[in-house]
mmCIF file of C-alpha atoms in Angstrom:
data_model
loop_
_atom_site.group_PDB
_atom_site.id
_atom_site.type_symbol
_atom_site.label_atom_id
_atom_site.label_comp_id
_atom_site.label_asym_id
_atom_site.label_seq_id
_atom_site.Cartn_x
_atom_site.Cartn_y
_atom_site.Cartn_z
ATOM 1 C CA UNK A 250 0.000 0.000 0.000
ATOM 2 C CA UNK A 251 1.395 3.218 -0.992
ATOM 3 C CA UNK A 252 1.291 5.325 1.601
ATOM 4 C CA UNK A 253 2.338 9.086 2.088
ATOM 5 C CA UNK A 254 5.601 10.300 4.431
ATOM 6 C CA UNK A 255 2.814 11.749 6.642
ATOM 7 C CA UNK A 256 0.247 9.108 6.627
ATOM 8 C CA UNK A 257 3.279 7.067 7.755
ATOM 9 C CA UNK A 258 4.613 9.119 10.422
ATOM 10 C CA UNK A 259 1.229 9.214 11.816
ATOM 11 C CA UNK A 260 0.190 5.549 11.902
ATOM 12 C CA UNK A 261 3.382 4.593 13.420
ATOM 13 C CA UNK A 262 2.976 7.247 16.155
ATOM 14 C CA UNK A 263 -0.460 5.477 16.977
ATOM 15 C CA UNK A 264 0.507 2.219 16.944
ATOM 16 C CA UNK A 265 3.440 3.136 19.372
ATOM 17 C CA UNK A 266 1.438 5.117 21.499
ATOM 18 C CA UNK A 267 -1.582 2.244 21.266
ATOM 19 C CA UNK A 268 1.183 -0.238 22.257
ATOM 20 C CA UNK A 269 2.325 1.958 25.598
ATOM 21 C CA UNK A 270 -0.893 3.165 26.629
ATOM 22 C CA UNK A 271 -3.713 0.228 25.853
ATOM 23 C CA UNK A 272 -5.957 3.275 25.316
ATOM 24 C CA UNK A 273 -7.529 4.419 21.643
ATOM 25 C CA UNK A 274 -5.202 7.310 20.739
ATOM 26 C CA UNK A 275 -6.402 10.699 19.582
ATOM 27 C CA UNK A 276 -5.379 13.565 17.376
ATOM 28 C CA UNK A 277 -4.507 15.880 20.312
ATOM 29 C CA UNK A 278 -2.230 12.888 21.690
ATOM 30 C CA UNK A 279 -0.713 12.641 18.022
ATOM 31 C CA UNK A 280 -0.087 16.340 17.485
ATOM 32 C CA UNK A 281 1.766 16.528 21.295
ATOM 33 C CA UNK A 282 4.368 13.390 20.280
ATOM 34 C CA UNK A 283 5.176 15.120 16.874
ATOM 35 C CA UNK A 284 4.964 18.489 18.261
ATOM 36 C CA UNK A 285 4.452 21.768 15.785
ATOM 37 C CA UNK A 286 5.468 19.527 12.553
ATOM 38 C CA UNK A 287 2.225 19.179 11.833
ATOM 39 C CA UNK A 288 -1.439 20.899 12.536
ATOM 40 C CA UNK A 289 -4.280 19.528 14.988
ATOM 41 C CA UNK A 290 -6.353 19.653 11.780
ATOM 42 C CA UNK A 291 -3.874 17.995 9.595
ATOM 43 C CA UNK A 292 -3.948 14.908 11.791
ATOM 44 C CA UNK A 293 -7.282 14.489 12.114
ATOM 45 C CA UNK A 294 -8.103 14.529 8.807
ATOM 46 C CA UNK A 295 -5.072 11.801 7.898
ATOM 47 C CA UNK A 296 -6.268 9.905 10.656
ATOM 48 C CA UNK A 297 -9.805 9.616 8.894
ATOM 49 C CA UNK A 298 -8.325 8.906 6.108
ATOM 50 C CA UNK A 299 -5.942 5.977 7.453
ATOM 51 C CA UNK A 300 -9.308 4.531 9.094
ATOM 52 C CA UNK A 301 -10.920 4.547 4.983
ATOM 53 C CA UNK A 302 -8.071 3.195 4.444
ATOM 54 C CA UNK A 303 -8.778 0.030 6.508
ATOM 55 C CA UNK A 304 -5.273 0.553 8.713
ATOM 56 C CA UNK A 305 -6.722 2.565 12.097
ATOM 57 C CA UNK A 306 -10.022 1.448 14.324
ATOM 58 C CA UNK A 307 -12.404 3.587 15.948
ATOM 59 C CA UNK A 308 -13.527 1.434 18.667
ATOM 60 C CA UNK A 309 -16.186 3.931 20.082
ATOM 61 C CA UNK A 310 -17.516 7.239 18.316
ATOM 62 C CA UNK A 311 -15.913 9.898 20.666
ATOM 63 C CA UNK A 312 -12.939 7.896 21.025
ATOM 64 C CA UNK A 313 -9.006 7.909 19.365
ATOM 65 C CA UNK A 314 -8.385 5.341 17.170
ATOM 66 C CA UNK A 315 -6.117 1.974 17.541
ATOM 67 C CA UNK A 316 -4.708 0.185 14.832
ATOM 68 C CA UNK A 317 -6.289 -2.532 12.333
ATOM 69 C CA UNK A 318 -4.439 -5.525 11.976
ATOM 70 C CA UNK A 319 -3.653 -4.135 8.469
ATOM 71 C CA UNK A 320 -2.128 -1.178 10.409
ATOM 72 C CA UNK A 321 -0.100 -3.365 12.335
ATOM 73 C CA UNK A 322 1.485 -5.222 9.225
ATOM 74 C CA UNK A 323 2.181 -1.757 7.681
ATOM 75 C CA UNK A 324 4.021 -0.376 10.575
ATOM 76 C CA UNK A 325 6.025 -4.205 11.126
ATOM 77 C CA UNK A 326 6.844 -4.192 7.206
ATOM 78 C CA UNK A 327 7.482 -0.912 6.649
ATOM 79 C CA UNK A 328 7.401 1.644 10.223
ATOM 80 C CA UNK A 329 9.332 -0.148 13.357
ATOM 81 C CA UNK A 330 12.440 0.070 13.992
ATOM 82 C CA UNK A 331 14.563 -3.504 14.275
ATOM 83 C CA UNK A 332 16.300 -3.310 17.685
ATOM 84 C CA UNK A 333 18.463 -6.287 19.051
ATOM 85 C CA UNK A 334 18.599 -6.452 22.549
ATOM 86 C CA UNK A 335 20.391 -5.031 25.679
ATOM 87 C CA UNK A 336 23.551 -6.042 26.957
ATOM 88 C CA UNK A 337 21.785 -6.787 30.463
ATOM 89 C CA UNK A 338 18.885 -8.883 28.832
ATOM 90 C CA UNK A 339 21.948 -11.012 27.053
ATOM 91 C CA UNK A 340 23.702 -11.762 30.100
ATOM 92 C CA UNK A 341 20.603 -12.849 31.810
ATOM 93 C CA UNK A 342 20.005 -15.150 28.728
ATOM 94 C CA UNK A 343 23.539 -15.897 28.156
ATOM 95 C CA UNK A 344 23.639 -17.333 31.948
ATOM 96 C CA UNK A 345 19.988 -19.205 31.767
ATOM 97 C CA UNK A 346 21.233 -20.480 28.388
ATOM 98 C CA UNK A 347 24.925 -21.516 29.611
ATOM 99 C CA UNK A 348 22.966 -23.701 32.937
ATOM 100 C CA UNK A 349 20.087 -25.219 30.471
ATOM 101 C CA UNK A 350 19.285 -28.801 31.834
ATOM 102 C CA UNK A 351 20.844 -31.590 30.100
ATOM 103 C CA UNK A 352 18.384 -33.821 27.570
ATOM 104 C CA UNK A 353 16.133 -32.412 24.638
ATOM 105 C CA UNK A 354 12.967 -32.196 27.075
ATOM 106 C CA UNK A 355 14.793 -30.250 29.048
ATOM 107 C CA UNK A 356 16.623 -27.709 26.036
ATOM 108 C CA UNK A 357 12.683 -27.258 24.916
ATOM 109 C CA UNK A 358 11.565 -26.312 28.413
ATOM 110 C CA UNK A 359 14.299 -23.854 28.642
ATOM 111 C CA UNK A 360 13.743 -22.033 25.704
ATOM 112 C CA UNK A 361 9.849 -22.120 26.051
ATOM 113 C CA UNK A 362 10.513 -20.551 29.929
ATOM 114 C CA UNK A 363 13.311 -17.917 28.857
ATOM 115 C CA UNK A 364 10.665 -16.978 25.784
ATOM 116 C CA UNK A 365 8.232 -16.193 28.416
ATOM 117 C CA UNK A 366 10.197 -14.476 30.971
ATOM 118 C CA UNK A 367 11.482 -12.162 28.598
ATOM 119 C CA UNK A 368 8.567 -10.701 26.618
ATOM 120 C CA UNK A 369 5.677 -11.442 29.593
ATOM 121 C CA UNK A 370 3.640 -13.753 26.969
ATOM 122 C CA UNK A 371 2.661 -17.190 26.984
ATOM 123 C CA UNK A 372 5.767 -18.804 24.799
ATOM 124 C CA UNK A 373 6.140 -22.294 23.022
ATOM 125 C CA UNK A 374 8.757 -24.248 22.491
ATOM 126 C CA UNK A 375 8.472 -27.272 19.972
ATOM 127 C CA UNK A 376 11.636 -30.056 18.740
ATOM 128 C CA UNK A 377 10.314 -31.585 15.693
ATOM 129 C CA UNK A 378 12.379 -34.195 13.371
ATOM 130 C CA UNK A 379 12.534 -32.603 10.162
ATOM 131 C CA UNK A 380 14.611 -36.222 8.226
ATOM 132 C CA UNK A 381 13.046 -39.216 7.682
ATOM 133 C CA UNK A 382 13.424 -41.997 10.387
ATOM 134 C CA UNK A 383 13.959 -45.743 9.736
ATOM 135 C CA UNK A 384 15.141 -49.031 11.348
ATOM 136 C CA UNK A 385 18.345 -49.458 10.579
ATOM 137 C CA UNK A 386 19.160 -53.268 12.253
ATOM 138 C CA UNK A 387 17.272 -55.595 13.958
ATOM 139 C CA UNK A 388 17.759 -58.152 16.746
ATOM 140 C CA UNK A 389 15.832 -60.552 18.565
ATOM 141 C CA UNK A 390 16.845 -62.053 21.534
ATOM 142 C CA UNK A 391 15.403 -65.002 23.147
ATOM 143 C CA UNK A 392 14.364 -65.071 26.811
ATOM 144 C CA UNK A 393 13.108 -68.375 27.569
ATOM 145 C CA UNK A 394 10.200 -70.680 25.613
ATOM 146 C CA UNK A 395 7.694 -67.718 25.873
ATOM 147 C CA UNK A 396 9.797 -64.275 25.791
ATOM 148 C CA UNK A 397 11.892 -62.700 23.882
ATOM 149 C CA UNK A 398 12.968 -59.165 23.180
ATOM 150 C CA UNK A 399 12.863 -57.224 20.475
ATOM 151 C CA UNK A 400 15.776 -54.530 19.934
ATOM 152 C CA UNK A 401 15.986 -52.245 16.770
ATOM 153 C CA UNK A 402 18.717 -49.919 16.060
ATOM 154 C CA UNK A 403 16.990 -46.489 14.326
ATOM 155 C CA UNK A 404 18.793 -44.768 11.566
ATOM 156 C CA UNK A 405 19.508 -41.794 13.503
ATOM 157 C CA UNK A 406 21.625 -44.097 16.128
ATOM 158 C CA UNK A 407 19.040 -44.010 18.850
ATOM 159 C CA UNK A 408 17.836 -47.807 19.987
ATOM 160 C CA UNK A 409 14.585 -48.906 20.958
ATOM 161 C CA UNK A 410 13.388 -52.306 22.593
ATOM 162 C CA UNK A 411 10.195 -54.215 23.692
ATOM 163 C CA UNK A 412 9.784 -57.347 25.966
ATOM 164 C CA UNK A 413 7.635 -59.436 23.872
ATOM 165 C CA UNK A 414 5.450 -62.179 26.045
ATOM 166 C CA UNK A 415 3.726 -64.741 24.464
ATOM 167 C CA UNK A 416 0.897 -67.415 25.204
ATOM 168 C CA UNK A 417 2.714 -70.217 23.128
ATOM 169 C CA UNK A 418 6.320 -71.652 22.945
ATOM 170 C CA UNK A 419 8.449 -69.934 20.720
ATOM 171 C CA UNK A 420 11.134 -71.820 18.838
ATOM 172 C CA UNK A 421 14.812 -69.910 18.921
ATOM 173 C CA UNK A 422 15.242 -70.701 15.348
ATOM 174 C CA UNK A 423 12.407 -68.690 14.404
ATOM 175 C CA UNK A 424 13.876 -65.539 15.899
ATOM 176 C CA UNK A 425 16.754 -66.050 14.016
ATOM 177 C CA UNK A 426 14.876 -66.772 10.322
ATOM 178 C CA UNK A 427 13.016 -63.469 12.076
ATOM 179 C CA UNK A 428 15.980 -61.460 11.953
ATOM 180 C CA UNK A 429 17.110 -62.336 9.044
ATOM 181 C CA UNK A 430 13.808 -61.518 6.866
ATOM 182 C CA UNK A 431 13.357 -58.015 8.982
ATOM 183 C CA UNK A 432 16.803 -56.903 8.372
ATOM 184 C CA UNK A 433 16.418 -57.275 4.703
ATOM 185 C CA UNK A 434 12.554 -56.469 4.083
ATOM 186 C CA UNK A 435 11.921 -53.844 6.931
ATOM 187 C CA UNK A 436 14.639 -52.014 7.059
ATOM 188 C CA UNK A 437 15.532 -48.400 5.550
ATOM 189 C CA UNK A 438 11.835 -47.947 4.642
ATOM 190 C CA UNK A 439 9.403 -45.612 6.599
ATOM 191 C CA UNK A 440 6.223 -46.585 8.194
ATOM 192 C CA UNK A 441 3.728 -45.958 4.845
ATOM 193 C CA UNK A 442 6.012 -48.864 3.314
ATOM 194 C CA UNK A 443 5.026 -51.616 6.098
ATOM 195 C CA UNK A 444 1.613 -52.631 4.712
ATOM 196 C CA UNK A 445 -0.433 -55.678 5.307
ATOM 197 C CA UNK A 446 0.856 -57.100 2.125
ATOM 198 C CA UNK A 447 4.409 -57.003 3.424
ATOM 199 C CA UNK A 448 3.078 -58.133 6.826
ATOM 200 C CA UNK A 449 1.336 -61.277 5.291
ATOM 201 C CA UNK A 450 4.351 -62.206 2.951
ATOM 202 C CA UNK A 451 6.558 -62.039 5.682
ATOM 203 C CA UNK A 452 4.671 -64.226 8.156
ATOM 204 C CA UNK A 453 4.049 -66.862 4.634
ATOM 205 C CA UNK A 454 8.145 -66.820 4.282
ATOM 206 C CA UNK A 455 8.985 -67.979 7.835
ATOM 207 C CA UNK A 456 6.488 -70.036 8.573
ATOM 208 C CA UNK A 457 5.099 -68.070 11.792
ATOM 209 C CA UNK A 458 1.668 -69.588 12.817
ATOM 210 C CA UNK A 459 1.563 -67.791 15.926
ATOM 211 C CA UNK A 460 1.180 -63.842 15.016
ATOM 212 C CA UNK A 461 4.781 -63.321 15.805
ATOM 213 C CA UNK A 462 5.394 -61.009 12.682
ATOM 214 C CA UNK A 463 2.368 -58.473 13.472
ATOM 215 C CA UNK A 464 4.263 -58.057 16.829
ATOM 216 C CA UNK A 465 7.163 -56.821 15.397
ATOM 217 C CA UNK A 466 5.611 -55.395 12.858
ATOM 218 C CA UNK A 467 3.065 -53.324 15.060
ATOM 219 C CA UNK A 468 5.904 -52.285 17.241
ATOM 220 C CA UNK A 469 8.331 -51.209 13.945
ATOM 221 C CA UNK A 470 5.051 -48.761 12.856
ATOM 222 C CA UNK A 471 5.161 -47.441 16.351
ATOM 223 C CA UNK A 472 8.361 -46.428 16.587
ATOM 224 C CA UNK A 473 8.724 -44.556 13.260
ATOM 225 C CA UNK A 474 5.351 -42.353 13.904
ATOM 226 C CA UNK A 475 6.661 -41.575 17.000
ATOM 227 C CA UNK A 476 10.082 -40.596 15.619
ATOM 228 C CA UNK A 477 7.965 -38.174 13.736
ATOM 229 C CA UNK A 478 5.839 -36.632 16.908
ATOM 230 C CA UNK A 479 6.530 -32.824 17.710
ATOM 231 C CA UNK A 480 7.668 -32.538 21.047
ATOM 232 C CA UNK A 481 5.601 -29.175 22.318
ATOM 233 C CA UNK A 482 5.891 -27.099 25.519
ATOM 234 C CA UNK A 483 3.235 -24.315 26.414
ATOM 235 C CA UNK A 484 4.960 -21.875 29.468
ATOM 236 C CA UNK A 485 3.607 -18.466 30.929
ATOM 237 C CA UNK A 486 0.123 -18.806 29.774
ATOM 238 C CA UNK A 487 -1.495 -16.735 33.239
ATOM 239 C CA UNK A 488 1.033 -13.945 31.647
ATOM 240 C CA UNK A 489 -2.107 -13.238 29.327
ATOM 241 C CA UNK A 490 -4.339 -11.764 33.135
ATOM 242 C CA UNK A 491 -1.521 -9.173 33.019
ATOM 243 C CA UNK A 492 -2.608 -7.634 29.647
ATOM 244 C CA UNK A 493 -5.319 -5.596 29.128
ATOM 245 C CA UNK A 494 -7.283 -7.373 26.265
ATOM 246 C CA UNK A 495 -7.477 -10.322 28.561
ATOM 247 C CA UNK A 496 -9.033 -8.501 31.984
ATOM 248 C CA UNK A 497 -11.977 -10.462 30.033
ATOM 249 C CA UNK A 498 -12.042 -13.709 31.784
ATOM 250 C CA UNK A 499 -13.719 -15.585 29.009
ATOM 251 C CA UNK A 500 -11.742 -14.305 26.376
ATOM 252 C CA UNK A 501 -8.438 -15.357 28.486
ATOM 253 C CA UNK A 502 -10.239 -18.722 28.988
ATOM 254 C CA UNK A 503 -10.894 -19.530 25.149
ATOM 255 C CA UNK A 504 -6.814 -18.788 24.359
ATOM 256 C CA UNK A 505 -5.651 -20.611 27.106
ATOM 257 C CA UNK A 506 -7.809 -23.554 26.302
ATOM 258 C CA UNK A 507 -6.830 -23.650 22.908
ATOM 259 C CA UNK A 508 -3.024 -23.293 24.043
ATOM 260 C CA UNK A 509 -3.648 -26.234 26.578
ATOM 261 C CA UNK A 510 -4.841 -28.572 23.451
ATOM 262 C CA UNK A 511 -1.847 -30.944 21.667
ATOM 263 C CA UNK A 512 -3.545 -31.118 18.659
ATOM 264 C CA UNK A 513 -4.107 -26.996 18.611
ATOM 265 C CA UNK A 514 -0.706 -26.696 19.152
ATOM 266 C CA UNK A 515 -0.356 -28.470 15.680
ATOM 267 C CA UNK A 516 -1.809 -25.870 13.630
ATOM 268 C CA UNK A 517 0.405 -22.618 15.225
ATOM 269 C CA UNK A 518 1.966 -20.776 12.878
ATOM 270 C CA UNK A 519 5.639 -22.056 11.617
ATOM 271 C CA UNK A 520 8.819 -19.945 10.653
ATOM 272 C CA UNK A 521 10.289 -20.006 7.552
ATOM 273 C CA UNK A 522 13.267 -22.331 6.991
ATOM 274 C CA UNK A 523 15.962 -19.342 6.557
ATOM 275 C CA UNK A 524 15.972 -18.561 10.408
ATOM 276 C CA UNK A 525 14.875 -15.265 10.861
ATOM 277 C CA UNK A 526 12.141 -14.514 12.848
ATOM 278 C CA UNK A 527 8.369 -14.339 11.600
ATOM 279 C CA UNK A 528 5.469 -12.392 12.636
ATOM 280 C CA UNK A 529 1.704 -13.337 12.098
ATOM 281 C CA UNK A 530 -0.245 -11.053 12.793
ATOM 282 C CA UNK A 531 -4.082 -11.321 14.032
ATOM 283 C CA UNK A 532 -6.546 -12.804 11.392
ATOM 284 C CA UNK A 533 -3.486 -13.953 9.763
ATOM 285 C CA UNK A 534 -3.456 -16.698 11.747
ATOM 286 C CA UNK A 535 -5.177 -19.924 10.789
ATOM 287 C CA UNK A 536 -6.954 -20.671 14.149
ATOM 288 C CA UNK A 537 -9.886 -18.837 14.703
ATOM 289 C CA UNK A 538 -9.022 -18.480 18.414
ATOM 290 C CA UNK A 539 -6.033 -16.700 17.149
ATOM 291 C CA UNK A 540 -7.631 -13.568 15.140
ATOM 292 C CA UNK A 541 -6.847 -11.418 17.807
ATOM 293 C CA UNK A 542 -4.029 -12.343 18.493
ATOM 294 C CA UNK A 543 -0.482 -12.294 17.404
ATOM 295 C CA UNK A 544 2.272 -14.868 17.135
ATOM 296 C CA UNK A 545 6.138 -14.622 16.601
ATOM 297 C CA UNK A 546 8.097 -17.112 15.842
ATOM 298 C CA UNK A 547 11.594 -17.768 15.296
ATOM 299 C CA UNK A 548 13.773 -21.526 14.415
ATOM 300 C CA UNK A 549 16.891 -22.506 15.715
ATOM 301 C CA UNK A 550 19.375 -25.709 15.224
ATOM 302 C CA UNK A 551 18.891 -28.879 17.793
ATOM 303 C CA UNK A 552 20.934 -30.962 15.889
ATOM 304 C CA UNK A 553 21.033 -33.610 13.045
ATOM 305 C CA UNK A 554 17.671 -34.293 11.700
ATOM 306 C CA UNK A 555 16.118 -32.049 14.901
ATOM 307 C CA UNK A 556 14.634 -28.895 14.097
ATOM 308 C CA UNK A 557 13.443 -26.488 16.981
ATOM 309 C CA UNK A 558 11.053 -23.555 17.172
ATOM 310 C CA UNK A 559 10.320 -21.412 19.891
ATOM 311 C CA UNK A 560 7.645 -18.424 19.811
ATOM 312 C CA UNK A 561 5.387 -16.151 21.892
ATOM 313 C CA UNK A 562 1.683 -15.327 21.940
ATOM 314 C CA UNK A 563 0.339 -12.468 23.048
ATOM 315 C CA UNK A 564 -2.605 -10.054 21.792
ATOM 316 C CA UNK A 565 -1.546 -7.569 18.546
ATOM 317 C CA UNK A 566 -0.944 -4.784 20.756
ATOM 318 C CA UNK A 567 2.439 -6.178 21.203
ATOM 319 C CA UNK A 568 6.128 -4.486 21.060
ATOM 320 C CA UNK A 569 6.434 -6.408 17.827
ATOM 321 C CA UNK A 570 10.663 -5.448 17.820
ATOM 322 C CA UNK A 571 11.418 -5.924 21.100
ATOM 323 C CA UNK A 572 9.695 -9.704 21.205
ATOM 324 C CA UNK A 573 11.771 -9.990 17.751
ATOM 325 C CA UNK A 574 14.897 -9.461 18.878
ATOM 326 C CA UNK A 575 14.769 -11.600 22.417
ATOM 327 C CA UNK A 576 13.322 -14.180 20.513
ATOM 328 C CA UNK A 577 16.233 -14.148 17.625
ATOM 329 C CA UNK A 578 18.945 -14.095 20.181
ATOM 330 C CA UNK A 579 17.646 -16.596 22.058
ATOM 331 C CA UNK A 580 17.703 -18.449 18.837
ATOM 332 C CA UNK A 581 20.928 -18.065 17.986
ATOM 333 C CA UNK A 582 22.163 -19.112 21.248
ATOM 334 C CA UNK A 583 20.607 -22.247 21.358
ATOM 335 C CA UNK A 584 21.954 -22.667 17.980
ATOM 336 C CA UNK A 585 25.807 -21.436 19.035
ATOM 337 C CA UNK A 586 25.753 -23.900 22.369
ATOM 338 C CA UNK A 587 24.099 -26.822 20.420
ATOM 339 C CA UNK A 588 26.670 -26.350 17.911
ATOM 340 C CA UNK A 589 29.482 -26.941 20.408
ATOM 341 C CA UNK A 590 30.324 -22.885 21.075
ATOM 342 C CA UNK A 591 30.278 -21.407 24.819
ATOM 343 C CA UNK A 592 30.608 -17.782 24.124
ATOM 344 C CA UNK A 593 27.801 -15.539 22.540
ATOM 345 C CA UNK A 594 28.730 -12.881 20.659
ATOM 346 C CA UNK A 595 25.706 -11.583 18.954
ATOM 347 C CA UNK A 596 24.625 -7.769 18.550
ATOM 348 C CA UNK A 597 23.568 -5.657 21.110
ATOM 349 C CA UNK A 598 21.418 -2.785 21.605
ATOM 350 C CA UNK A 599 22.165 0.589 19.570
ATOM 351 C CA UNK A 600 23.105 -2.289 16.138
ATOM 352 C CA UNK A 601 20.761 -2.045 13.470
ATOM 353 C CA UNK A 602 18.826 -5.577 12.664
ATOM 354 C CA UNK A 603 17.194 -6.507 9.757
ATOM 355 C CA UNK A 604 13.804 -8.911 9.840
ATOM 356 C CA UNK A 605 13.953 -10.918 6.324
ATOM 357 C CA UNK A 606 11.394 -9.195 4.049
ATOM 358 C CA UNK A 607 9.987 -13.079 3.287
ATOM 359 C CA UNK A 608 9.307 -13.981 6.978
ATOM 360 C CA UNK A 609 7.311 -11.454 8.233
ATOM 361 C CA UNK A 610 3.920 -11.936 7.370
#
């Protein structure tokens, strides 16, 4: 939207002011930030026209105006300026970062809780696998007449097992034609590829009359659509009772309700694959218990095959920059530790940042 110097000057003073105050901002409040540079009149009349315009909201009739969620992507594309954060807020997440807990439950915990702490909005923190998992090797031990284990070595070096008890003898010669016909026909494929047809010709080739291959099989489909779960951590989500828009105890309910519900979680919105830090703003979302509000997200590296994602939710009267830039560096810590490093050296406050122009929005 082509918009003039003025027009732009304007909306970005009311969406700054909207975002400090919580109150509809008027003309007089408008003319006072941007002192004698330009007339009462003047304002008014640009700020009817940015309402036409679908970018500012008149909430009441006698009221100021607050900003659309059109306004908002305006000012986040084209207004705010990119800040990167203090050199306080760094050594507070520098030090949270530097005594994270040990395990992958723990590194999404810690960046879901740091997320929260630092922008006062409900954050999430998700690890998702992002390659494909398989069975790499499998091995069968036997137990006595009527147990034996199962033990399968996954492609990505991690190794499962099951105790497998059974109602009739089992013959250790079987496990061992078992392992044999698994290792060729089951592994390297993922879980789509294990049909009945596979299931039946396997069970015809070694002669098993007593279900043993739909055991293994079953267990083999397990692990693989597990591999591929989304590990998901909700923190900080009674932060939304300290923000205005959710004084409303129903409104606060609905969001928290949908936050509290896996398969909700599914549909939040993603970043983009390049790393930098995206903003979705209100109806933008695909959730309808998300059109008012806004989510930023940003990626960061867990390790071979391991994508993670952390992001905050909070209404779109939100210090879109400021959540951007605690977000990115805690980011890009994770990503620095992970990768082996112990020192951060990222940019402070007073640097100029840059939000990519293809992950905002």
């Amino acid at each position: 939207m082509n918009l003039s110097e003025r027009k732009k000057i304007i909306l970005r003073v009311v969406v700054e002011q909207y975002v400090q105050m919580a109150e509809p901002v008027g003309s007089k409040a408008v003319a006072t930030e941007l002192g004698s540079s330009i007339s009462s009149a003047t304002i008014r009349n640009e700020m009817a026209e940015l309402e036409l315009l679908g970018l500012l909201e008149q909430p009441h009739t006698s009221a100021g105006r607050i900003p659309s969620a059109l306004g908002y992507r305006i000012y986040v594309n084209e207004l705010m300026m990119h800040q990167k954060i203090s050199s306080g807020e760094a050594q507070v997440i520098n030090h949270m970062l530097g005594n994270r807990p040990p395990g992958q439950a723990g590194l999404v915990d810690q960046a879901g809780s740091l997320a929260s702490r630092l922008t006062t909005y409900p954050a999430y923190a998700m690890a998702a696998v992002t390659g494909v998992t398989t069975i790499a090797r499998f091995d069968f031990i036997f137990v006595d007449s009527h147990t034996f284990i199962i033990v399968t070595l996954l492609n990505n070096d991690t190794v499962k097992n099951k105790l497998v008890h059974l109602t009739v003898p089992i013959d250790p010669h079987l496990l061992t034609k078992l392992a044999s016909i698994f290792n060729a026909s089951f592994t390297g494929i993922p879980e789509e590829r294990i049909t009945q047809a596979l299931i039946n010709s396997t069970e015809r080739a070694v002669g098993d009359t007593i279900g043993i291959v739909p055991v293994i099989a079953g267990f083999t489909i397990e692990l693989l659509v597990e591999s591929k779960s989304v590990d998901t951590r909700v923190t900080g989500t009674m932060n939304l009772l300290n923000h205005p828009e959710y004084r409303d105890i129903d409104k606060a309910q609905r969001l928290i309700s949908y936050l509290s519900d896996d398969t909700e979680l599914a549909r939040l919105p993603l970043p983009s694959a390049s790393g930098e830090v995206k903003i979705t703003i209100g109806p933008e979302n695909l959730a309808a218990e998300l059109k008012d509000t806004s989510v930023i997200t940003v990626r960061y590296d867990v390790g071979e095959d391991v994508q993670g994602i952390i992001g905050v939710i909070g209404p779109t009267r939100m210090e879109y920059s400021k959540v951007a830039a605690r977000l990115s560096y805690i980011a890009q810590g994770l990503s620095v530790l992970l990768a082996g490093g112990d020192k951060l050296q990222l940019g402070l406050e007073g640097e100029n940042s840059k939000l990519g122009d293809d992950d905002i929005g």
